[in-house]
Each structure stands twice: as structure tokens, then as C-alpha cells.
Amino acid sequence: MRTWRSELKRLLLMLAIAAGVGFVFGELLLTLFLSLLLYTGLNLYQLQRLNLWLTKVPTLNQSDPPESFGIWGEIFDGIYRLQNQERKSSAYLEGIINRAQESSAALEIGVIMINKKGNLDWWNLACEKLLGLQYPKDRNQSVTNLIRDPRFADYFHHEKYADTLKIKAPGDNNRMLEFQIALFGEHERLMIVRDITQLHRLESMRKDFVGNVSHELGTPITVIKGYLEAIVDNMQDLDEKWQNPMRQMRAQSIRMENIVRDLLTLASLETEASAKQQDQINVLELVTEIENDTQQIFADKSHKFEIQCAADLVFKGQRSEIYSALSNLIMNAAKYTPAHGTITVSTRKTKRSLEITVADTGVGIEAKHLPRLTERFYRVDSSRSADTGGTGLGLAIVKHILSRHEGELLIESEFGKGSRFTCRLPRSRLLKIQTDNIAATRPAMATTQIGVN
Ligand code: ADP
């Protein structure tokens, strides 16, 4: 403001002198005109210097502003100050970008930025090794063109990014990669790629080992169990002191056989990621079949069975696997529900899913055990489980089967009151839907009292 005022004073002083001189020589207008011309010329000259300086700056990088005074001196200094600030902040930003690039280049995991059109924007050095990307050739290429496995395209477009995708590396069958995508900005994606070849190899070795051991143990256990059964059937020929041990040995051989059977089931479930066979499964028929089996095994417990399920509810899946999952849940309900308790199997359709729930009024499970129930060999009470012939593998099998059908297992329980195990399957698996209103399923509901002597 002060410079502006002194500039104004300078102009006025110049005009006053010009007016004085003009007055003395009787040429007032001419001197005023000449003085304004001189003032404009001086300003034009300064403008020209500013223009020259500004156009030279990008090439000279650090050129000092032209020497000047008054308002023009202020303007030159102001612009120079702004340029310095700008230079410092871009150097700072450049430093950050360089450090981020250097650190991402040192990473063993691949990081890729994909724009909203699904094209590659940026990637770190690891991606060149993992996916064979080349800079700048692959920039702006569609990611699904570069990774051509159809499972990748499915994963990329379906946007279920909570899960990871494990597939073979493009062009290298010996390498296994894990992909995970996160959305950011305006529908841009950040993709992380990990080399899990070693982990995958160890995992396959573990699966093979469990599968082979279970397979190899199968025959000896069958032979031992067969002899023990023959001995127990002819107990009268045996010395009394051996009778109880023989009974226990037979019970344990049955348990061993069950464990080996369940381990083999788990091993075979693990070899394929999703169920191959797609049968049409009628829920009511399947549940009734399992109910009959359970009825025979637990006849002495006189459970009340309720089946609340529409007769026309049909969905796609592998029947043998779904049978095994529901049978595990219904058998468990019968195992852990005291005599005369109620076991209810019901279905529910929601916007996105079909739910099949097995509820019982049994012993229930304390909340602290719930998150670990589907772990292999996890038992709430090992003595209780052993008494009921449990292997501790049943719920692990259920979880695997459901995930092979894109479903999940939900567990709710109240200790001492009962439990609810819900199989949630995607609604897209439903084949025939007559009505969305669950009340409409009531007429087809079946209530069965089993084992009533
Ligand atoms: P197990 O063969 O021992 O039954 P599971 O994997 O089927 O093994 O079940 C794991 C544990 O979960 C069981 O040991 C049992 O303690 C508990 N459990 C499973 N189902 C029920 C149920 N309906 N009520 C109470 N506890 C249950």
C-alpha cells in the first residue's frame, strides 16, 4: 500500500513539475503530454523486462529478478518470492515421490494402481518380475488383457475384494500368485500381488500328507475293528477280565475309523476349490432323509423334530456334500440335546440368500468357544465329545462344504439353552421360488416326533 502511495506521489510530482515548466514556457499541454508519454514509456520498459525475465526463468531455473525500484521493484521481488516458495514445495513433493518410488521398488510384493477404466496406471518394480509388466509398453493397457485367467476377470469385475484370489502367474505355471484389490478415489483400484509359491507348496504337502496318512490308516483300522467286533460279538468265549477292555478297544477303533473318514473327507474337499457337480436339491426331501437317519441312531432320546420348509424349495449344489453338511449339523443337534428336547430345521429366504437353520434346545455353547468351533479338532468339552463319538472335525467339514458353495456358516448359542447353526447360501443358487413370503411355506411344514417309544 505504501509503495502504491509513493508511486502515486511520484506521478503527481512529475505532473506538477511538467505543469510548472509548461507554465513558464507557455506550453502547458505539451509538457503534460510529454511527461505522461515518458511515464508510460518507463512502465512499458519495466513490463518488457518482466516479460523477458519470466520467459527465461524455466530455462535458467534460478535467475535473479531484474534490478528495479518502486512498485516495479516490489512486483519483481514478490514474484521472485513466490517462485522460490513454489520451487521449494515442488522439490519437497518430488523428494516424497522419489522416496515412495524407491521404497516401493524395494518391496517384494507387487503394487499396481489401476484407473477407473480398468487400465494400468502405475506399478512398482516387483510387478515386472511377478507379472512380466514392462514400462512404458504396458501403461494404459487393460489389466484383464494382461492377466487372462477367467477367474481373475471374475474377481476383478465382481468386486468381492474382502477375499483374495490365488491363481498361477501369467506365463509361469510353476509360480502361484495371490491377488488382493482395494478400491480408492473415484473407483480406482490398488492391487497387491504376492508370490505364494512356497506357501502353496507347503500347503499342498500338508494336504497330501493328511490325505495319504488317512488313506494308509484306513485298511489297518478296518481290520482291527473287524476282529474286535468279532471278539465282542462272541464275548461269552472270553475271560471276564478282558471283556471290558475289548469293549473299550472296539469303541476306540470305531472312533479312529470315524476320524480317518472325516480326515479323508476334508482332504478331498480341500483339493477342489468349488463343488463340481451341480445337482437340483430339494431341501425338504434332503432334510427328511437326514431326519430319518438321525431318528434311527438317536431313537432312545425321543427328540421332537420340527421341519419348517417349503416342499418346492430347490437349489443348485453338490447333493452328497450338502447332505454331509446338514447331516453333521442335525446329528450334532441330536448328540448335544438331551432326551425329549426339540430340534428344528427351518428355511428362510432373504434378498440375497437362502438360509437353512438347525436349532436345538440342547446344552448350548459358551460364547468364548463360538469363534473357534469350526477349527479342526476343536472341542468345547473333549470328554463329552468323545462320549458322543465325535471327531472334532464335523463343523470344519460343514464350513468347507459351504464355502465351496459360496456360502457361510453362522453359529449362535446360549449356554444351557440351545444352539442355532445357519447355513447361508447365495440366493442365486435357488432354482424354484414360488413365493417370497415365508409364511406361505407354513402349509408344507412338517412336525415330527421321533424316537417316541
Ligand atoms: P464333534 O465331532 O466333536 O461333534 P464338531 O466339529 O461337529 O465335532 O463340533 C465341534 C464342537 O462343537 C463339539 O465338540 C461340541 O462341543 C460343539 N457343538 C457342535 N454342535 C453343537 C450343538 N448343536 N450343541 C452344542 N454343542 C455343539
Short mmCIF file of C-alpha atoms and ligand atoms in Angstrom, two decimals:
data_model
loop_
_atom_site.label_atom_id
_atom_site.label_comp_id
_atom_site.label_asym_id
_atom_site.label_seq_id
_atom_site.Cartn_x
_atom_site.Cartn_y
_atom_site.Cartn_z
CA MET A 1 0.00 0.00 0.00
CA ARG A 2 2.86 2.32 0.96
CA THR A 3 4.68 1.69 -2.34
CA TRP A 4 1.45 2.33 -4.20
CA ARG A 5 1.08 5.70 -2.45
CA SER A 6 4.68 6.74 -3.14
CA GLU A 7 4.24 5.70 -6.79
CA LEU A 8 1.17 7.94 -6.94
CA LYS A 9 3.13 10.77 -5.28
CA ARG A 10 5.92 10.32 -7.81
CA LEU A 11 3.44 10.60 -10.70
CA LEU A 12 1.82 13.67 -9.21
CA LEU A 13 5.23 15.30 -8.59
CA MET A 14 6.23 14.63 -12.17
CA LEU A 15 2.99 16.13 -13.47
CA ALA A 16 3.43 19.16 -11.17
CA ILE A 17 6.99 19.78 -12.45
CA ALA A 18 5.80 19.36 -16.04
CA ALA A 19 2.93 21.75 -15.37
CA GLY A 20 5.41 24.29 -13.82
CA VAL A 21 7.82 24.05 -16.76
CA GLY A 22 4.91 24.27 -19.23
CA PHE A 23 3.54 27.28 -17.47
CA VAL A 24 6.94 29.09 -17.58
CA PHE A 25 7.34 28.34 -21.31
CA GLY A 26 3.66 28.81 -22.14
CA GLU A 27 3.34 25.16 -23.36
CA LEU A 28 1.35 23.58 -20.53
CA LEU A 29 -0.45 20.91 -22.57
CA LEU A 30 2.65 19.85 -24.49
CA THR A 31 4.79 19.38 -21.35
CA LEU A 32 1.99 17.47 -19.59
CA PHE A 33 1.59 15.23 -22.66
CA LEU A 34 5.36 14.63 -22.89
CA SER A 35 5.63 13.81 -19.18
CA LEU A 36 2.75 11.25 -19.42
CA LEU A 37 4.41 9.77 -22.51
CA LEU A 38 7.65 9.42 -20.57
CA TYR A 39 5.82 7.76 -17.65
CA THR A 40 4.04 5.29 -19.93
CA GLY A 41 7.30 4.53 -21.73
CA LEU A 42 9.07 3.79 -18.44
CA ASN A 43 6.25 1.43 -17.38
CA LEU A 44 6.28 -0.30 -20.75
CA TYR A 45 10.03 -0.79 -20.39
CA GLN A 46 9.53 -2.41 -16.96
CA LEU A 47 6.76 -4.63 -18.40
CA GLN A 48 9.13 -5.71 -21.14
CA ARG A 49 11.84 -6.59 -18.53
CA LEU A 50 9.28 -8.57 -16.52
CA ASN A 51 8.19 -10.46 -19.60
CA LEU A 52 11.79 -11.24 -20.57
CA TRP A 53 12.62 -12.44 -17.08
CA LEU A 54 9.51 -14.60 -16.77
CA THR A 55 10.04 -16.26 -20.14
CA LYS A 56 13.67 -17.02 -19.28
CA VAL A 57 13.01 -18.42 -15.78
CA PRO A 58 12.12 -22.03 -16.72
CA THR A 59 15.39 -22.49 -18.57
CA LEU A 60 17.65 -20.64 -16.15
CA ASN A 61 15.98 -22.20 -13.14
CA GLN A 62 17.39 -19.81 -10.55
CA SER A 63 17.67 -16.41 -12.29
CA ASP A 64 17.56 -13.29 -10.05
CA PRO A 65 14.85 -10.72 -10.78
CA PRO A 66 15.83 -7.55 -12.74
CA GLU A 67 17.02 -4.65 -10.57
CA SER A 68 14.27 -2.11 -10.12
CA PHE A 69 12.76 0.31 -7.66
CA GLY A 70 9.30 1.49 -6.58
CA ILE A 71 6.25 -0.55 -7.37
CA TRP A 72 8.10 -2.49 -10.09
CA GLY A 73 10.80 -3.48 -7.61
CA GLU A 74 8.04 -4.78 -5.30
CA ILE A 75 6.42 -6.71 -8.16
CA PHE A 76 9.72 -8.33 -9.20
CA ASP A 77 10.59 -9.25 -5.59
CA GLY A 78 7.05 -10.61 -4.95
CA ILE A 79 7.13 -12.84 -8.00
CA TYR A 80 10.64 -13.98 -7.12
CA ARG A 81 9.50 -14.90 -3.58
CA LEU A 82 6.51 -16.89 -4.93
CA GLN A 83 8.77 -18.68 -7.39
CA ASN A 84 11.12 -19.65 -4.56
CA GLN A 85 8.26 -20.99 -2.45
CA GLU A 86 6.92 -22.94 -5.42
CA ARG A 87 10.37 -24.34 -6.15
CA LYS A 88 10.81 -25.45 -2.54
CA SER A 89 7.43 -27.19 -2.33
CA SER A 90 7.88 -28.96 -5.66
CA ALA A 91 11.35 -30.12 -4.56
CA TYR A 92 9.76 -31.40 -1.33
CA LEU A 93 6.98 -33.21 -3.21
CA GLU A 94 9.47 -34.61 -5.70
CA GLY A 95 11.51 -35.90 -2.77
CA ILE A 96 8.45 -37.63 -1.29
CA ILE A 97 7.53 -39.18 -4.65
CA ASN A 98 11.12 -40.35 -5.17
CA ARG A 99 11.24 -41.90 -1.70
CA ALA A 100 7.86 -43.59 -2.21
CA GLN A 101 9.06 -44.96 -5.55
CA GLU A 102 12.38 -46.11 -4.11
CA SER A 103 10.70 -47.83 -1.17
CA SER A 104 8.03 -49.44 -3.35
CA ALA A 105 10.78 -50.64 -5.70
CA ALA A 106 12.44 -52.34 -2.72
CA LEU A 107 9.20 -54.20 -1.87
CA GLU A 108 8.92 -57.87 -2.73
CA ILE A 109 5.17 -57.59 -3.14
CA GLY A 110 3.76 -56.08 -6.31
CA VAL A 111 1.68 -52.90 -6.09
CA ILE A 112 -0.37 -51.77 -9.09
CA MET A 113 -2.60 -48.73 -9.47
CA ILE A 114 -5.49 -49.27 -11.86
CA ASN A 115 -7.60 -46.36 -13.11
CA LYS A 116 -11.38 -46.31 -13.23
CA LYS A 117 -11.38 -47.68 -16.78
CA GLY A 118 -9.55 -50.76 -15.52
CA ASN A 119 -6.24 -49.78 -17.17
CA LEU A 120 -2.79 -49.90 -15.60
CA ASP A 121 -1.65 -46.52 -14.29
CA TRP A 122 1.43 -47.26 -12.25
CA TRP A 123 3.23 -50.29 -10.80
CA ASN A 124 6.34 -51.00 -8.78
CA LEU A 125 9.40 -52.95 -9.84
CA ALA A 126 8.22 -56.23 -8.26
CA CYS A 127 5.33 -56.40 -10.77
CA GLU A 128 7.80 -56.59 -13.62
CA LYS A 129 9.17 -59.80 -12.06
CA LEU A 130 5.84 -61.23 -10.86
CA LEU A 131 3.64 -60.39 -13.84
CA GLY A 132 6.18 -59.53 -16.53
CA LEU A 133 4.86 -55.96 -16.88
CA GLN A 134 7.03 -53.62 -18.93
CA TYR A 135 7.22 -49.87 -18.60
CA PRO A 136 6.06 -47.89 -20.59
CA LYS A 137 4.74 -50.53 -23.04
CA ASP A 138 2.03 -51.84 -20.70
CA ARG A 139 0.94 -48.49 -19.33
CA ASN A 140 -2.76 -47.84 -20.03
CA GLN A 141 -3.30 -51.49 -21.01
CA SER A 142 -6.40 -53.17 -19.62
CA VAL A 143 -5.43 -55.31 -16.61
CA THR A 144 -7.75 -58.14 -17.70
CA ASN A 145 -5.91 -58.27 -21.04
CA LEU A 146 -2.61 -58.74 -19.27
CA ILE A 147 -3.86 -61.30 -16.72
CA ARG A 148 -6.03 -63.52 -18.87
CA ASP A 149 -7.16 -66.16 -16.36
CA PRO A 150 -11.01 -66.02 -16.39
CA ARG A 151 -11.01 -66.31 -12.57
CA PHE A 152 -9.10 -63.03 -12.43
CA ALA A 153 -11.65 -61.27 -14.67
CA ASP A 154 -14.41 -62.66 -12.43
CA TYR A 155 -12.68 -61.45 -9.27
CA PHE A 156 -11.90 -58.06 -10.82
CA HIS A 157 -15.44 -57.36 -12.05
CA HIS A 158 -17.41 -58.87 -9.16
CA GLU A 159 -15.67 -56.60 -6.65
CA LYS A 160 -15.79 -59.04 -3.73
CA TYR A 161 -12.46 -57.72 -2.61
CA ALA A 162 -12.68 -58.87 1.02
CA ASP A 163 -11.33 -62.21 -0.27
CA THR A 164 -8.07 -62.81 -2.06
CA LEU A 165 -7.62 -64.64 -5.35
CA LYS A 166 -4.97 -67.34 -5.77
CA ILE A 167 -4.04 -68.25 -9.33
CA LYS A 168 -0.98 -69.28 -11.33
CA ALA A 169 1.26 -66.50 -12.60
CA PRO A 170 0.58 -65.50 -16.22
CA GLY A 171 3.02 -67.42 -18.39
CA ASP A 172 4.61 -69.31 -15.48
CA ASN A 173 2.77 -72.40 -14.30
CA ASN A 174 5.25 -73.07 -11.51
CA ARG A 175 4.56 -69.83 -9.72
CA MET A 176 1.48 -69.20 -7.59
CA LEU A 177 0.27 -65.64 -7.01
CA GLU A 178 -2.20 -64.13 -4.58
CA PHE A 179 -4.12 -61.02 -5.63
CA GLN A 180 -5.96 -58.57 -3.40
CA ILE A 181 -7.68 -55.42 -4.59
CA ALA A 182 -8.80 -52.33 -2.65
CA LEU A 183 -10.96 -49.54 -4.07
CA PHE A 184 -9.90 -45.93 -3.61
CA GLY A 185 -10.55 -42.46 -5.08
CA GLU A 186 -13.07 -42.39 -7.90
CA HIS A 187 -13.46 -46.10 -8.48
CA GLU A 188 -9.72 -46.56 -8.88
CA ARG A 189 -8.13 -49.77 -7.62
CA LEU A 190 -4.96 -50.61 -5.77
CA MET A 191 -3.91 -54.19 -6.43
CA ILE A 192 -1.44 -56.09 -4.26
CA VAL A 193 0.28 -59.14 -5.76
CA ARG A 194 2.17 -61.67 -3.60
CA ASP A 195 4.25 -64.65 -4.61
CA ILE A 196 2.85 -67.54 -2.53
CA THR A 197 4.55 -70.37 -4.41
CA GLN A 198 6.40 -71.61 -1.34
CA LEU A 199 3.36 -71.35 0.92
CA HIS A 200 1.21 -73.09 -1.68
CA ARG A 201 3.76 -75.90 -1.97
CA LEU A 202 3.81 -76.39 1.81
CA GLU A 203 0.00 -76.29 1.92
CA SER A 204 -0.24 -78.95 -0.83
CA MET A 205 2.34 -81.07 1.02
CA ARG A 206 0.26 -80.79 4.20
CA LYS A 207 -2.93 -81.74 2.36
CA ASP A 208 -1.21 -84.66 0.59
CA PHE A 209 0.30 -85.82 3.86
CA VAL A 210 -3.02 -85.79 5.71
CA GLY A 211 -4.77 -87.44 2.75
CA ASN A 212 -2.09 -90.16 2.40
CA VAL A 213 -1.84 -90.90 6.13
CA SER A 214 -5.62 -91.16 6.44
CA HIS A 215 -5.76 -93.40 3.40
CA GLU A 216 -2.96 -95.65 4.66
CA LEU A 217 -4.53 -95.91 8.12
CA GLY A 218 -7.91 -96.89 6.69
CA THR A 219 -7.13 -100.57 5.98
CA PRO A 220 -5.35 -101.43 9.28
CA ILE A 221 -8.12 -99.76 11.28
CA THR A 222 -10.83 -101.65 9.37
CA VAL A 223 -9.04 -104.95 10.04
CA ILE A 224 -8.54 -104.19 13.77
CA LYS A 225 -12.15 -103.04 14.12
CA GLY A 226 -13.40 -106.15 12.30
CA TYR A 227 -11.52 -108.51 14.67
CA LEU A 228 -12.60 -106.52 17.74
CA GLU A 229 -16.22 -106.67 16.59
CA ALA A 230 -15.97 -110.42 16.11
CA ILE A 231 -14.46 -110.75 19.61
CA VAL A 232 -17.14 -108.55 21.20
CA ASP A 233 -19.88 -110.49 19.37
CA ASN A 234 -18.51 -113.70 20.94
CA MET A 235 -17.84 -112.23 24.34
CA GLN A 236 -19.01 -115.40 26.12
CA ASP A 237 -15.83 -117.18 24.93
CA LEU A 238 -13.64 -114.56 26.58
CA ASP A 239 -12.20 -114.41 30.06
CA GLU A 240 -14.25 -111.88 32.09
CA LYS A 241 -11.27 -109.63 32.85
CA TRP A 242 -10.81 -109.00 29.09
CA GLN A 243 -14.44 -108.23 28.33
CA ASN A 244 -14.45 -104.57 29.35
CA PRO A 245 -11.09 -103.74 27.69
CA MET A 246 -12.31 -105.37 24.49
CA ARG A 247 -15.48 -103.26 24.50
CA GLN A 248 -13.40 -100.11 25.00
CA MET A 249 -10.98 -101.12 22.28
CA ARG A 250 -13.88 -101.64 19.89
CA ALA A 251 -15.39 -98.22 20.80
CA GLN A 252 -12.00 -96.54 20.23
CA SER A 253 -11.48 -98.36 16.93
CA ILE A 254 -14.86 -97.01 15.77
CA ARG A 255 -13.73 -93.54 16.79
CA MET A 256 -10.46 -93.96 14.92
CA GLU A 257 -12.37 -95.08 11.86
CA ASN A 258 -14.61 -92.00 12.11
CA ILE A 259 -11.60 -89.67 12.44
CA VAL A 260 -9.91 -91.22 9.40
CA ARG A 261 -13.17 -90.98 7.42
CA ASP A 262 -13.60 -87.29 8.34
CA LEU A 263 -9.94 -86.51 7.58
CA LEU A 264 -10.31 -88.13 4.16
CA THR A 265 -13.50 -86.12 3.57
CA LEU A 266 -11.69 -82.90 4.50
CA ALA A 267 -8.69 -83.78 2.31
CA SER A 268 -10.93 -84.40 -0.69
CA LEU A 269 -12.90 -81.19 -0.02
CA GLU A 270 -9.66 -79.23 0.03
CA THR A 271 -8.35 -80.48 -3.30
CA GLU A 272 -11.02 -78.67 -5.35
CA ALA A 273 -11.94 -75.05 -4.65
CA SER A 274 -15.60 -75.34 -5.63
CA ALA A 275 -18.17 -78.10 -5.93
CA LYS A 276 -18.06 -79.53 -9.47
CA GLN A 277 -21.39 -81.31 -9.61
CA GLN A 278 -24.50 -79.15 -9.65
CA ASP A 279 -27.49 -81.26 -8.59
CA GLN A 280 -31.00 -79.97 -8.04
CA ILE A 281 -31.51 -80.39 -4.32
CA ASN A 282 -34.97 -80.39 -2.80
CA VAL A 283 -34.41 -79.13 0.74
CA LEU A 284 -37.46 -80.78 2.30
CA GLU A 285 -36.60 -84.18 0.78
CA LEU A 286 -32.98 -83.95 1.87
CA VAL A 287 -33.80 -82.83 5.42
CA THR A 288 -36.46 -85.55 5.77
CA GLU A 289 -33.92 -88.17 4.66
CA ILE A 290 -31.40 -86.96 7.25
CA GLU A 291 -34.11 -86.79 9.89
CA ASN A 292 -34.92 -90.48 9.27
CA ASP A 293 -31.24 -91.44 9.67
CA THR A 294 -30.95 -89.40 12.86
CA GLN A 295 -34.20 -90.89 14.10
CA GLN A 296 -32.73 -94.36 13.88
CA ILE A 297 -29.42 -93.51 15.52
CA PHE A 298 -30.83 -91.46 18.41
CA ALA A 299 -34.12 -93.36 18.85
CA ASP A 300 -33.60 -93.62 22.64
CA LYS A 301 -33.60 -89.82 23.10
CA SER A 302 -37.21 -89.19 21.97
CA HIS A 303 -36.44 -85.82 20.38
CA LYS A 304 -39.22 -83.72 18.90
CA PHE A 305 -38.32 -82.83 15.30
CA GLU A 306 -39.83 -79.85 13.53
CA ILE A 307 -39.18 -79.24 9.85
CA GLN A 308 -40.35 -75.85 8.61
CA CYS A 309 -39.54 -75.93 4.96
CA ALA A 310 -41.44 -75.36 1.70
CA ALA A 311 -41.94 -78.51 -0.37
CA ASP A 312 -40.86 -76.78 -3.59
CA LEU A 313 -37.63 -75.24 -2.32
CA VAL A 314 -34.93 -76.45 -4.73
CA PHE A 315 -31.37 -75.21 -5.09
CA LYS A 316 -28.21 -76.00 -7.05
CA GLY A 317 -25.32 -77.75 -5.34
CA GLN A 318 -23.46 -81.00 -4.87
CA ARG A 319 -26.03 -83.22 -3.16
CA SER A 320 -23.56 -85.53 -1.43
CA GLU A 321 -21.75 -82.54 0.09
CA ILE A 322 -24.88 -80.68 1.19
CA TYR A 323 -26.17 -83.94 2.64
CA SER A 324 -22.94 -84.30 4.61
CA ALA A 325 -23.11 -80.68 5.90
CA LEU A 326 -26.75 -80.81 7.01
CA SER A 327 -26.34 -84.31 8.40
CA ASN A 328 -23.36 -83.13 10.51
CA LEU A 329 -25.45 -80.26 11.91
CA ILE A 330 -28.60 -82.32 12.56
CA MET A 331 -26.61 -85.21 14.08
CA ASN A 332 -24.76 -82.71 16.30
CA ALA A 333 -28.08 -81.21 17.39
CA ALA A 334 -29.28 -84.69 18.34
CA LYS A 335 -25.96 -85.53 20.02
CA TYR A 336 -25.88 -82.41 22.18
CA THR A 337 -29.60 -82.20 23.01
CA PRO A 338 -30.84 -84.22 25.96
CA ALA A 339 -33.79 -86.60 25.66
CA HIS A 340 -37.18 -85.03 24.79
CA GLY A 341 -35.54 -81.83 23.52
CA THR A 342 -36.68 -80.15 20.29
CA ILE A 343 -34.69 -79.95 17.05
CA THR A 344 -35.99 -77.53 14.43
CA VAL A 345 -34.86 -77.31 10.82
CA SER A 346 -36.20 -74.21 9.09
CA THR A 347 -35.54 -72.27 5.91
CA ARG A 348 -35.67 -68.57 5.20
CA LYS A 349 -35.29 -66.60 2.01
CA THR A 350 -33.72 -63.15 2.21
CA LYS A 351 -32.96 -60.69 -0.57
CA ARG A 352 -29.52 -62.21 -1.12
CA SER A 353 -29.57 -65.64 0.43
CA LEU A 354 -31.25 -68.89 1.27
CA GLU A 355 -30.79 -69.84 4.91
CA ILE A 356 -31.20 -73.33 6.33
CA THR A 357 -31.15 -73.28 10.13
CA VAL A 358 -30.76 -76.19 12.51
CA ALA A 359 -31.82 -75.14 16.00
CA ASP A 360 -31.88 -77.23 19.15
CA THR A 361 -32.84 -76.88 22.79
CA GLY A 362 -29.68 -78.68 23.89
CA VAL A 363 -26.72 -77.94 26.14
CA GLY A 364 -25.64 -74.83 24.23
CA ILE A 365 -22.11 -73.46 23.90
CA GLU A 366 -20.38 -70.71 25.88
CA ALA A 367 -19.74 -67.56 23.81
CA LYS A 368 -15.94 -67.83 24.19
CA HIS A 369 -15.91 -71.09 22.17
CA LEU A 370 -18.01 -69.88 19.24
CA PRO A 371 -15.25 -68.27 17.11
CA ARG A 372 -13.12 -71.44 17.26
CA LEU A 373 -15.78 -74.10 16.75
CA THR A 374 -15.04 -74.68 13.06
CA GLU A 375 -11.32 -75.29 13.68
CA ARG A 376 -10.18 -78.85 13.17
CA PHE A 377 -10.25 -80.94 16.36
CA TYR A 378 -11.59 -78.04 18.41
CA ARG A 379 -13.97 -79.34 21.00
CA VAL A 380 -15.82 -77.49 23.73
CA ASP A 381 -15.53 -80.42 26.06
CA SER A 382 -13.39 -83.26 24.75
CA SER A 383 -14.77 -85.85 27.17
CA ARG A 384 -18.36 -85.01 26.19
CA SER A 385 -17.46 -85.10 22.53
CA ALA A 386 -15.64 -88.42 22.88
CA ASP A 387 -18.65 -89.86 24.70
CA THR A 388 -20.85 -88.97 21.77
CA GLY A 389 -18.37 -90.47 19.28
CA GLY A 390 -17.40 -87.01 18.00
CA THR A 391 -14.23 -86.44 15.98
CA GLY A 392 -13.99 -82.65 16.32
CA LEU A 393 -13.95 -82.42 12.50
CA GLY A 394 -17.67 -82.19 11.76
CA LEU A 395 -18.04 -78.40 11.78
CA ALA A 396 -14.75 -77.95 9.86
CA ILE A 397 -16.29 -80.15 7.15
CA VAL A 398 -19.53 -78.10 7.20
CA LYS A 399 -17.60 -74.84 6.85
CA HIS A 400 -15.58 -76.19 3.91
CA ILE A 401 -18.63 -77.50 2.10
CA LEU A 402 -20.48 -74.21 2.49
CA SER A 403 -17.54 -72.16 1.27
CA ARG A 404 -17.33 -74.46 -1.80
CA HIS A 405 -20.94 -73.40 -2.44
CA GLU A 406 -20.12 -69.69 -1.88
CA GLY A 407 -21.91 -69.89 1.43
CA GLU A 408 -21.07 -69.50 5.11
CA LEU A 409 -21.92 -70.98 8.48
CA LEU A 410 -23.36 -68.77 11.23
CA ILE A 411 -23.40 -70.02 14.80
CA GLU A 412 -25.48 -68.64 17.65
CA SER A 413 -25.79 -70.28 21.01
CA GLU A 414 -26.78 -69.68 24.58
CA PHE A 415 -25.12 -71.85 27.17
CA GLY A 416 -27.65 -74.20 28.77
CA LYS A 417 -30.46 -73.16 26.41
CA GLY A 418 -29.59 -74.35 22.93
CA SER A 419 -27.85 -73.52 19.65
CA ARG A 420 -28.65 -72.37 16.12
CA PHE A 421 -26.45 -73.30 13.19
CA THR A 422 -27.39 -71.45 9.97
CA CYS A 423 -26.14 -72.41 6.51
CA ARG A 424 -26.32 -69.25 4.40
CA LEU A 425 -26.17 -69.92 0.65
CA PRO A 426 -26.31 -67.34 -2.14
CA ARG A 427 -29.85 -66.79 -3.41
CA SER A 428 -28.58 -67.23 -6.96
CA ARG A 429 -28.44 -70.98 -6.21
CA LEU A 430 -32.21 -71.12 -5.71
CA LEU A 431 -33.94 -72.78 -8.64
CA LYS A 432 -37.63 -72.53 -7.96
CA ILE A 433 -39.20 -69.73 -5.98
CA GLN A 434 -42.97 -69.76 -5.71
CA THR A 435 -43.34 -67.03 -3.15
CA ASP A 436 -41.09 -64.71 -1.23
CA ASN A 437 -43.31 -64.79 1.80
CA ILE A 438 -42.01 -67.30 4.26
CA ALA A 439 -45.46 -67.54 5.86
CA ALA A 440 -46.53 -69.22 2.64
CA THR A 441 -44.22 -72.10 3.47
CA ARG A 442 -46.21 -72.94 6.59
CA PRO A 443 -48.69 -75.37 4.94
CA ALA A 444 -45.77 -77.56 3.85
CA MET A 445 -44.26 -77.56 7.34
CA ALA A 446 -43.73 -80.91 8.89
CA THR A 447 -43.52 -81.62 12.60
CA THR A 448 -42.18 -84.97 13.53
CA GLN A 449 -41.77 -86.55 16.90
CA ILE A 450 -39.03 -89.11 16.68
CA GLY A 451 -37.98 -91.95 18.85
CA VAL A 452 -41.16 -91.91 20.94
CA ASN A 453 -41.42 -95.33 22.39
P1 ADP B 1 -17.68 -83.29 17.18
O1 ADP B 1 -17.45 -84.37 16.22
O2 ADP B 1 -16.82 -83.35 18.38
O3 ADP B 1 -19.11 -83.07 17.46
P2 ADP B 1 -17.85 -80.90 15.63
O4 ADP B 1 -16.83 -80.23 14.79
O5 ADP B 1 -19.05 -81.40 14.95
O6 ADP B 1 -17.10 -82.04 16.41
O7 ADP B 1 -18.27 -79.91 16.76
C1 ADP B 1 -17.26 -79.22 17.50
C2 ADP B 1 -17.75 -78.96 18.91
O8 ADP B 1 -18.83 -78.06 18.89
C3 ADP B 1 -18.27 -80.21 19.56
O9 ADP B 1 -17.25 -80.88 20.24
C4 ADP B 1 -19.32 -79.68 20.53
O10 ADP B 1 -18.73 -79.38 21.76
C5 ADP B 1 -19.76 -78.36 19.88
N1 ADP B 1 -21.08 -78.50 19.25
C6 ADP B 1 -21.35 -78.76 17.96
N2 ADP B 1 -22.67 -78.75 17.72
C7 ADP B 1 -23.28 -78.50 18.90
C8 ADP B 1 -24.64 -78.33 19.33
N3 ADP B 1 -25.66 -78.46 18.47
N4 ADP B 1 -24.85 -78.05 20.63
C9 ADP B 1 -23.84 -77.92 21.50
N5 ADP B 1 -22.53 -78.05 21.16
C10 ADP B 1 -22.25 -78.33 19.89
#
